[in-house]
Short mmCIF file of C-alpha atoms and ligand atoms in Angstrom, two decimals:
data_model
loop_
_atom_site.label_atom_id
_atom_site.label_comp_id
_atom_site.label_asym_id
_atom_site.label_seq_id
_atom_site.Cartn_x
_atom_site.Cartn_y
_atom_site.Cartn_z
CA MET A 1 -4.68 183.69 40.40
CA ILE A 2 -5.58 187.29 39.71
CA ILE A 3 -3.32 189.83 41.42
CA LEU A 4 -5.67 192.62 42.49
CA GLN A 5 -2.84 195.15 42.87
CA ASP A 6 -2.35 194.94 39.09
CA TYR A 7 -5.57 196.90 38.61
CA ASN A 8 -6.34 200.59 38.80
CA LEU A 9 -9.59 201.62 40.49
CA THR A 10 -11.65 201.47 37.29
CA GLU A 11 -10.28 198.08 36.29
CA LEU A 12 -10.77 196.70 39.79
CA THR A 13 -14.36 197.94 39.89
CA THR A 14 -15.11 196.33 36.52
CA TYR A 15 -13.47 193.06 37.52
CA LEU A 16 -15.23 192.82 40.88
CA THR A 17 -18.62 193.88 39.52
CA GLU A 18 -18.50 191.41 36.66
CA ASN A 19 -17.16 188.44 38.57
CA PHE A 20 -18.47 188.88 42.10
CA SER A 21 -21.40 191.29 41.61
CA VAL A 22 -19.68 193.71 43.95
CA LYS A 23 -21.02 197.27 44.20
CA PRO A 24 -18.69 200.07 43.10
CA PHE A 25 -18.43 201.54 46.61
CA VAL A 26 -17.30 198.17 47.93
CA ALA A 27 -14.73 197.91 45.14
CA LYS A 28 -13.47 201.29 46.24
CA GLN A 29 -13.15 200.12 49.84
CA ILE A 30 -11.19 197.08 48.68
CA PHE A 31 -8.96 199.30 46.55
CA GLY A 32 -8.28 201.43 49.65
CA TRP A 33 -7.22 198.36 51.63
CA LEU A 34 -4.97 197.15 48.82
CA ASN A 35 -3.15 200.47 48.81
CA LYS A 36 -2.66 200.26 52.57
CA GLY A 37 -1.09 196.83 52.19
CA VAL A 38 -3.91 195.07 54.03
CA ASP A 39 -4.68 191.45 53.13
CA PHE A 40 -8.21 189.98 52.87
CA ASP A 41 -8.25 189.02 56.56
CA GLY A 42 -7.79 192.63 57.61
CA MET A 43 -10.51 194.08 55.33
CA THR A 44 -12.89 194.49 58.24
CA ASN A 45 -15.65 196.38 56.43
CA ILE A 46 -15.94 193.72 53.70
CA SER A 47 -18.26 190.78 54.34
CA LYS A 48 -16.61 187.51 55.32
CA GLN A 49 -18.47 185.73 52.55
CA LEU A 50 -17.12 188.02 49.84
CA ARG A 51 -13.63 187.82 51.27
CA SER A 52 -13.63 184.03 51.14
CA GLN A 53 -14.95 184.08 47.56
CA LEU A 54 -12.19 186.49 46.60
CA LYS A 55 -9.52 184.38 48.25
CA GLU A 56 -10.32 181.49 45.94
CA LYS A 57 -9.59 183.42 42.77
CA CYS A 58 -7.41 186.36 43.74
CA VAL A 59 -4.34 187.49 45.57
CA ALA A 60 -4.77 190.77 47.45
CA LEU A 61 -1.13 191.65 48.04
CA SER A 62 1.29 190.78 45.28
CA CYS A 63 4.22 190.39 47.66
CA THR A 64 5.16 190.26 51.31
CA ILE A 65 8.31 191.26 53.14
CA ILE A 66 9.90 188.11 54.50
CA GLN A 67 13.19 189.54 55.75
CA THR A 68 14.57 192.94 56.71
CA LEU A 69 18.23 193.83 57.22
CA THR A 70 19.23 197.18 58.68
CA SER A 71 22.59 198.78 57.97
CA GLN A 72 24.61 199.60 61.08
CA ILE A 73 26.35 202.36 59.16
CA ASP A 74 23.49 204.49 57.89
CA GLY A 75 20.17 202.88 58.83
CA THR A 76 19.44 201.82 55.25
CA GLN A 77 17.09 198.86 55.16
CA LYS A 78 17.13 196.00 52.74
CA PHE A 79 13.97 193.97 52.23
CA LEU A 80 13.43 190.58 50.78
CA PHE A 81 10.07 190.45 49.00
CA LYS A 82 8.31 187.20 48.25
CA MET A 83 6.00 187.18 45.24
CA SER A 84 2.85 185.07 45.25
CA ASP A 85 4.55 182.41 43.07
CA GLY A 86 7.48 182.17 45.49
CA ASN A 87 9.99 184.23 43.51
CA LEU A 88 12.11 186.57 45.61
CA VAL A 89 13.43 190.06 44.86
CA GLU A 90 15.21 192.67 46.94
CA GLY A 91 14.50 196.32 47.63
CA VAL A 92 16.24 199.03 49.65
CA LEU A 93 14.92 201.95 51.71
CA MET A 94 17.27 204.89 52.11
CA LYS A 95 16.44 207.55 54.68
CA TYR A 96 17.31 211.14 53.89
CA LYS A 97 16.43 214.43 55.56
CA TYR A 98 13.89 215.23 52.85
CA GLY A 99 12.20 211.84 52.90
CA ASN A 100 12.57 208.15 52.27
CA THR A 101 13.65 206.75 48.93
CA LEU A 102 12.70 203.21 48.04
CA CYS A 103 14.66 201.29 45.42
CA VAL A 104 12.45 198.64 43.81
CA SER A 105 13.08 195.73 41.46
CA SER A 106 11.39 195.40 38.09
CA GLN A 107 12.46 191.87 37.17
CA VAL A 108 13.53 188.66 38.89
CA GLY A 109 17.12 188.60 37.66
CA CYS A 110 18.14 190.46 34.51
CA ARG A 111 19.29 189.58 31.01
CA MET A 112 21.45 192.61 30.25
CA GLY A 113 24.67 190.91 31.36
CA CYS A 114 26.56 193.95 32.73
CA LYS A 115 29.86 192.58 34.01
CA PHE A 116 29.92 194.46 37.32
CA CYS A 117 26.34 193.89 38.48
CA ALA A 118 25.04 191.16 40.79
CA SER A 119 21.48 191.34 39.50
CA THR A 120 22.33 189.76 36.18
CA LEU A 121 24.18 186.72 37.55
CA GLY A 122 22.13 183.72 36.49
CA GLY A 123 20.13 185.67 33.91
CA LEU A 124 16.48 186.62 33.79
CA VAL A 125 13.88 184.48 35.54
CA ARG A 126 10.85 186.62 34.71
CA SER A 127 9.57 190.15 34.58
CA LEU A 128 7.43 191.46 37.40
CA SER A 129 3.89 192.63 36.74
CA ALA A 130 2.86 196.23 37.47
CA GLY A 131 1.17 195.12 40.67
CA GLU A 132 4.26 193.23 41.78
CA ILE A 133 6.35 196.38 41.49
CA LEU A 134 3.64 198.44 43.17
CA GLY A 135 3.31 195.81 45.92
CA GLN A 136 6.92 196.47 46.97
CA VAL A 137 6.16 200.17 47.43
CA ILE A 138 2.89 199.50 49.27
CA ALA A 139 4.46 196.92 51.60
CA VAL A 140 7.23 199.33 52.64
CA ASN A 141 4.94 202.34 52.80
CA ALA A 142 2.75 200.38 55.21
CA LEU A 143 5.68 200.20 57.64
CA GLY A 144 5.23 203.92 58.23
CA ASN A 145 2.52 203.33 60.84
CA GLY A 146 -0.30 205.03 59.06
CA GLN A 147 1.90 207.87 57.84
CA GLU A 148 0.41 208.38 54.38
CA ARG A 149 3.68 209.28 52.72
CA TYR A 150 6.31 207.15 54.37
CA VAL A 151 7.90 206.40 51.00
CA THR A 152 8.35 209.77 49.32
CA ASN A 153 10.63 208.86 46.41
CA ILE A 154 11.10 205.80 44.26
CA VAL A 155 14.02 204.67 42.18
CA LEU A 156 13.63 201.86 39.66
CA MET A 157 17.18 200.70 40.26
CA GLY A 158 16.82 197.35 41.93
CA SER A 159 17.27 194.14 40.01
CA GLY A 160 16.14 194.13 36.42
CA GLU A 161 16.21 196.44 33.44
CA PRO A 162 13.00 198.48 33.71
CA LEU A 163 12.80 199.26 30.00
CA ASP A 164 13.10 195.55 29.18
CA ASN A 165 9.72 195.28 30.95
CA TYR A 166 8.23 198.39 29.39
CA GLN A 167 4.48 197.67 29.57
CA ASN A 168 4.47 196.60 33.19
CA VAL A 169 6.83 199.33 34.34
CA THR A 170 4.81 202.09 32.69
CA LYS A 171 1.60 200.63 34.08
CA PHE A 172 3.30 200.70 37.49
CA LEU A 173 4.13 204.39 36.96
CA GLN A 174 0.47 205.09 36.25
CA LEU A 175 -0.71 203.14 39.29
CA VAL A 176 1.73 204.58 41.81
CA SER A 177 1.28 208.18 40.67
CA SER A 178 -2.51 208.00 40.52
CA PRO A 179 -4.41 210.27 42.94
CA ASP A 180 -6.61 207.23 43.70
CA GLY A 181 -3.52 205.31 44.78
CA LEU A 182 -0.32 206.30 46.58
CA ASN A 183 -0.17 209.50 44.53
CA ILE A 184 3.63 209.63 44.32
CA SER A 185 4.45 212.14 41.62
CA GLU A 186 6.53 211.06 38.63
CA ARG A 187 8.88 213.89 39.53
CA ASN A 188 9.80 211.88 42.60
CA ILE A 189 10.48 208.75 40.60
CA SER A 190 13.75 207.91 38.85
CA LEU A 191 14.00 205.27 36.16
CA SER A 192 17.45 203.95 35.42
CA THR A 193 18.31 202.15 32.19
CA CYS A 194 21.41 200.64 30.65
CA GLY A 195 20.35 202.37 27.43
CA LEU A 196 17.42 200.76 25.60
CA VAL A 197 17.11 203.58 23.11
CA PRO A 198 13.69 202.94 21.50
CA GLN A 199 12.00 202.61 24.88
CA MET A 200 13.72 205.74 26.22
CA LYS A 201 12.16 207.66 23.34
CA GLN A 202 8.85 205.90 23.78
CA LEU A 203 8.70 207.10 27.40
CA ALA A 204 9.06 210.67 26.19
CA ASP A 205 6.54 210.17 23.37
CA GLU A 206 3.99 208.75 25.76
CA GLY A 207 4.28 211.73 28.06
CA TYR A 208 5.99 210.22 31.08
CA ASN A 209 7.80 212.63 33.35
CA VAL A 210 10.11 210.55 35.47
CA ASN A 211 13.75 211.39 36.06
CA LEU A 212 15.45 209.43 33.33
CA THR A 213 18.86 208.04 34.23
CA LEU A 214 21.33 206.43 31.86
CA SER A 215 23.89 204.00 33.23
CA LEU A 216 26.84 204.93 31.05
CA HIS A 217 30.06 203.96 32.86
CA ASN A 218 32.27 204.45 29.81
CA ALA A 219 32.01 206.88 26.91
CA PHE A 220 34.14 204.79 24.54
CA ASN A 221 31.98 202.25 22.69
CA ASP A 222 34.64 199.54 22.44
CA GLN A 223 35.43 199.73 26.15
CA ARG A 224 31.81 200.03 27.24
CA TYR A 225 30.96 196.99 25.19
CA GLN A 226 33.41 194.97 27.31
CA ILE A 227 31.40 195.67 30.47
CA MET A 228 27.94 196.36 29.00
CA PRO A 229 26.90 194.08 26.11
CA ILE A 230 23.91 196.36 25.31
CA THR A 231 26.45 198.72 23.66
CA LYS A 232 26.44 196.40 20.67
CA ALA A 233 22.76 197.15 20.04
CA TYR A 234 22.88 200.86 20.91
CA SER A 235 25.99 202.99 20.87
CA VAL A 236 26.78 205.56 23.53
CA GLU A 237 26.00 208.30 20.99
CA GLN A 238 22.55 206.82 20.36
CA ALA A 239 21.92 206.48 24.09
CA VAL A 240 22.92 210.09 24.72
CA ASP A 241 20.77 211.21 21.77
CA ALA A 242 17.85 209.45 23.42
CA LEU A 243 18.55 211.41 26.61
CA ARG A 244 18.54 214.60 24.57
CA TYR A 245 15.27 213.57 22.98
CA TYR A 246 13.80 212.93 26.43
CA PHE A 247 14.94 216.31 27.70
CA ASP A 248 13.59 218.11 24.64
CA LYS A 249 10.16 216.52 25.06
CA THR A 250 9.84 216.67 28.83
CA GLY A 251 12.06 219.56 29.90
CA ARG A 252 13.38 217.37 32.69
CA ARG A 253 17.08 217.35 33.32
CA VAL A 254 18.50 213.93 32.67
CA ILE A 255 21.00 212.02 34.74
CA VAL A 256 24.01 209.92 33.86
CA GLU A 257 25.33 207.29 36.25
CA TYR A 258 29.02 206.65 36.03
CA THR A 259 30.48 203.92 38.23
CA LEU A 260 34.23 204.13 38.58
CA ILE A 261 36.09 200.88 38.14
CA ASP A 262 39.74 200.83 39.07
CA GLY A 263 41.96 201.32 36.03
CA GLN A 264 39.13 200.86 33.52
CA ASN A 265 37.17 204.08 33.14
CA ASP A 266 38.68 206.53 35.62
CA SER A 267 41.47 208.33 33.72
CA TYR A 268 41.61 211.88 32.43
CA SER A 269 41.00 210.68 28.87
CA HIS A 270 37.78 209.01 30.06
CA ALA A 271 36.63 212.24 31.68
CA LEU A 272 37.47 214.14 28.50
CA LYS A 273 35.54 211.73 26.30
CA LEU A 274 32.58 211.79 28.69
CA ALA A 275 32.54 215.58 28.75
CA SER A 276 32.62 215.82 24.97
CA LEU A 277 29.84 213.25 24.66
CA LEU A 278 27.60 215.16 27.08
CA ARG A 279 28.43 218.63 25.85
CA GLY A 280 25.35 220.85 25.45
CA LEU A 281 23.02 218.45 27.25
CA SER A 282 21.16 219.45 30.42
CA VAL A 283 22.59 216.65 32.48
CA HIS A 284 23.93 215.82 35.89
CA VAL A 285 26.49 213.08 36.35
CA ASN A 286 26.34 210.86 39.42
CA ILE A 287 29.67 209.34 40.21
CA ILE A 288 29.69 206.12 42.20
CA ALA A 289 32.63 204.04 43.33
CA LEU A 290 32.03 200.46 42.25
CA ASN A 291 30.48 198.41 45.01
CA PRO A 292 32.08 195.03 45.39
CA VAL A 293 30.34 191.99 43.94
CA LYS A 294 32.61 189.09 44.68
CA GLU A 295 31.94 187.10 41.50
CA THR A 296 33.07 189.94 39.23
CA GLY A 297 36.64 190.37 40.39
CA LEU A 298 36.35 194.11 39.68
CA LYS A 299 37.58 196.74 42.09
CA GLY A 300 36.31 200.23 42.84
CA THR A 301 38.44 203.29 42.18
CA SER A 302 40.34 204.79 45.11
CA GLU A 303 38.96 207.82 46.96
CA ASN A 304 41.69 209.94 45.52
CA THR A 305 41.07 209.01 41.90
CA LEU A 306 37.33 209.44 42.41
CA LYS A 307 37.79 213.00 43.65
CA LYS A 308 40.15 213.75 40.78
CA PHE A 309 37.68 212.38 38.25
CA ILE A 310 34.93 214.64 39.58
CA SER A 311 37.20 217.67 39.48
CA TYR A 312 38.19 216.88 35.86
CA LEU A 313 34.52 216.86 34.91
CA GLU A 314 33.82 220.08 36.75
CA LYS A 315 36.71 221.79 35.00
CA LEU A 316 35.31 220.52 31.72
CA GLY A 317 32.00 222.19 32.58
CA ILE A 318 30.02 219.06 33.46
CA SER A 319 27.98 219.06 36.64
CA ALA A 320 28.98 216.01 38.66
CA THR A 321 28.67 214.87 42.23
CA ARG A 322 29.47 211.75 44.08
CA ARG A 323 26.51 209.61 44.92
CA ARG A 324 26.78 208.38 48.44
CA SER A 325 26.77 204.66 48.63
CA MET A 326 24.37 203.42 51.26
CA GLY A 327 23.86 200.07 52.88
CA ARG A 328 27.10 198.48 51.72
CA ASP A 329 27.38 196.39 54.86
CA ILE A 330 24.07 194.67 54.02
CA GLU A 331 24.87 194.34 50.30
CA GLY A 332 22.16 196.87 49.65
CA ALA A 333 24.18 199.28 47.53
CA CYS A 334 23.91 199.77 43.74
CA GLY A 335 24.56 196.62 41.82
CA GLN A 336 24.56 194.42 44.91
CA LEU A 337 20.95 193.30 44.71
CA ARG A 338 20.53 189.82 43.45
CA LYS A 339 18.18 186.89 43.20
CA ARG A 340 17.87 185.06 46.45
CA TYR A 341 16.56 181.66 47.26
CA LEU A 342 14.70 180.70 50.34
CA GLU A 343 16.52 177.59 51.36
CA GLY A 344 20.22 178.27 51.43
CA ASP A 345 21.47 181.39 49.80
CA ASN A 346 22.67 180.96 46.25
CA GLU A 347 25.86 182.86 46.85
CA GLU A 348 27.73 180.55 49.12
N1 LIG B 1 19.14 198.05 34.78
C1 LIG B 1 19.10 199.41 35.22
C2 LIG B 1 18.81 199.58 36.69
C3 LIG B 1 19.53 198.70 37.69
S1 LIG B 1 21.15 199.07 38.20
C4 LIG B 1 20.35 200.13 34.82
O1 LIG B 1 21.24 199.52 34.23
O2 LIG B 1 20.44 201.32 35.01
C5 LIG B 1 21.19 200.56 39.07
C6 LIG B 1 22.55 201.24 38.94
O3 LIG B 1 23.60 200.55 39.66
C7 LIG B 1 23.03 201.30 37.49
O4 LIG B 1 23.58 202.55 37.23
C8 LIG B 1 24.11 200.22 37.48
O5 LIG B 1 24.98 200.37 36.41
C9 LIG B 1 24.75 200.43 38.83
N2 LIG B 1 25.57 199.32 39.27
C10 LIG B 1 25.47 198.02 38.94
N3 LIG B 1 26.41 197.29 39.56
C11 LIG B 1 27.11 198.15 40.32
C12 LIG B 1 28.19 197.98 41.24
N4 LIG B 1 28.73 196.80 41.48
N5 LIG B 1 28.66 199.09 41.87
C13 LIG B 1 28.09 200.30 41.65
N6 LIG B 1 27.06 200.50 40.82
C14 LIG B 1 26.59 199.45 40.16
#
């Protein structure tokens, strides 16, 4: 089956003209419906005959929301998306004063093997296509009751390593930021990576302008390797050089994520090493207390140590703030998103 949300307007027009002899203005109408999250049955200005022909060969919406959980603490919502082949991924909508940020998944599972993260348990099933990432944004945006910009910001921080799915993720960036589509500016999109250095540079070379975020979590290579196997392929110095490269090309301040794990990366010497690694870079550090994932056996740092760690960094001249953890009661916080199965959850 062809997933129509994989196409931009030009590609969709070509596809529909060549295969269904559809006129360009009709293709444009269909494109409009796709961006509103409307399935074939709701495309009221398209002839029934064409719609039934399309249904035989194509999927209009790449995914549907099959479950929604709402946090009692902060109103954060977690969605379970079902892809057209039955695979499931999770996404999270966080509501802030300035707008709504949607966290989307880029892969079903993940093969990076970070020791603290739920998304990688069980490995990678498959990468999502551009339209399957876009479909998550469109499905949630459609919940805004006709409000054109219900989702204002996007973070590629759900399950998966976005740069391990480079072609589809960059195509997604083009689709979602296109004025023909949802028109969400790259400035409002953050892409988080565990540090795939060549692809970080490629993003800069190809002129992307997203907020690039590096998940660092430890500035010592030997220790980082213990929790993030990717360190064997690319050292922390190489990853930080790639951030510098990105900043030099794009002028966009880069971000480092640092999750504090009790007794592992939260001492003064860790702060010192982190500060010396980041010295001279236009960077902001987001500090997060580890969110519990029961399989990992790892514990988050105490409140007290977390505050101390931030003050060490500030004294060392590094801009750092705590990133509020949202949706913990629905396992919707960083690192808690995982593969789910329809019949019987895989966790129990
Ligand atoms: N693969 C990408 C994006 C997904 S993870 C990446 O590595 O950046 C999004 C963020 O959540 C990353 O910074 C990740 O390291 C962090 N994270 C993973 N597990 C976590 C946990 N249990 N508690 C807090 N943050 C976690």
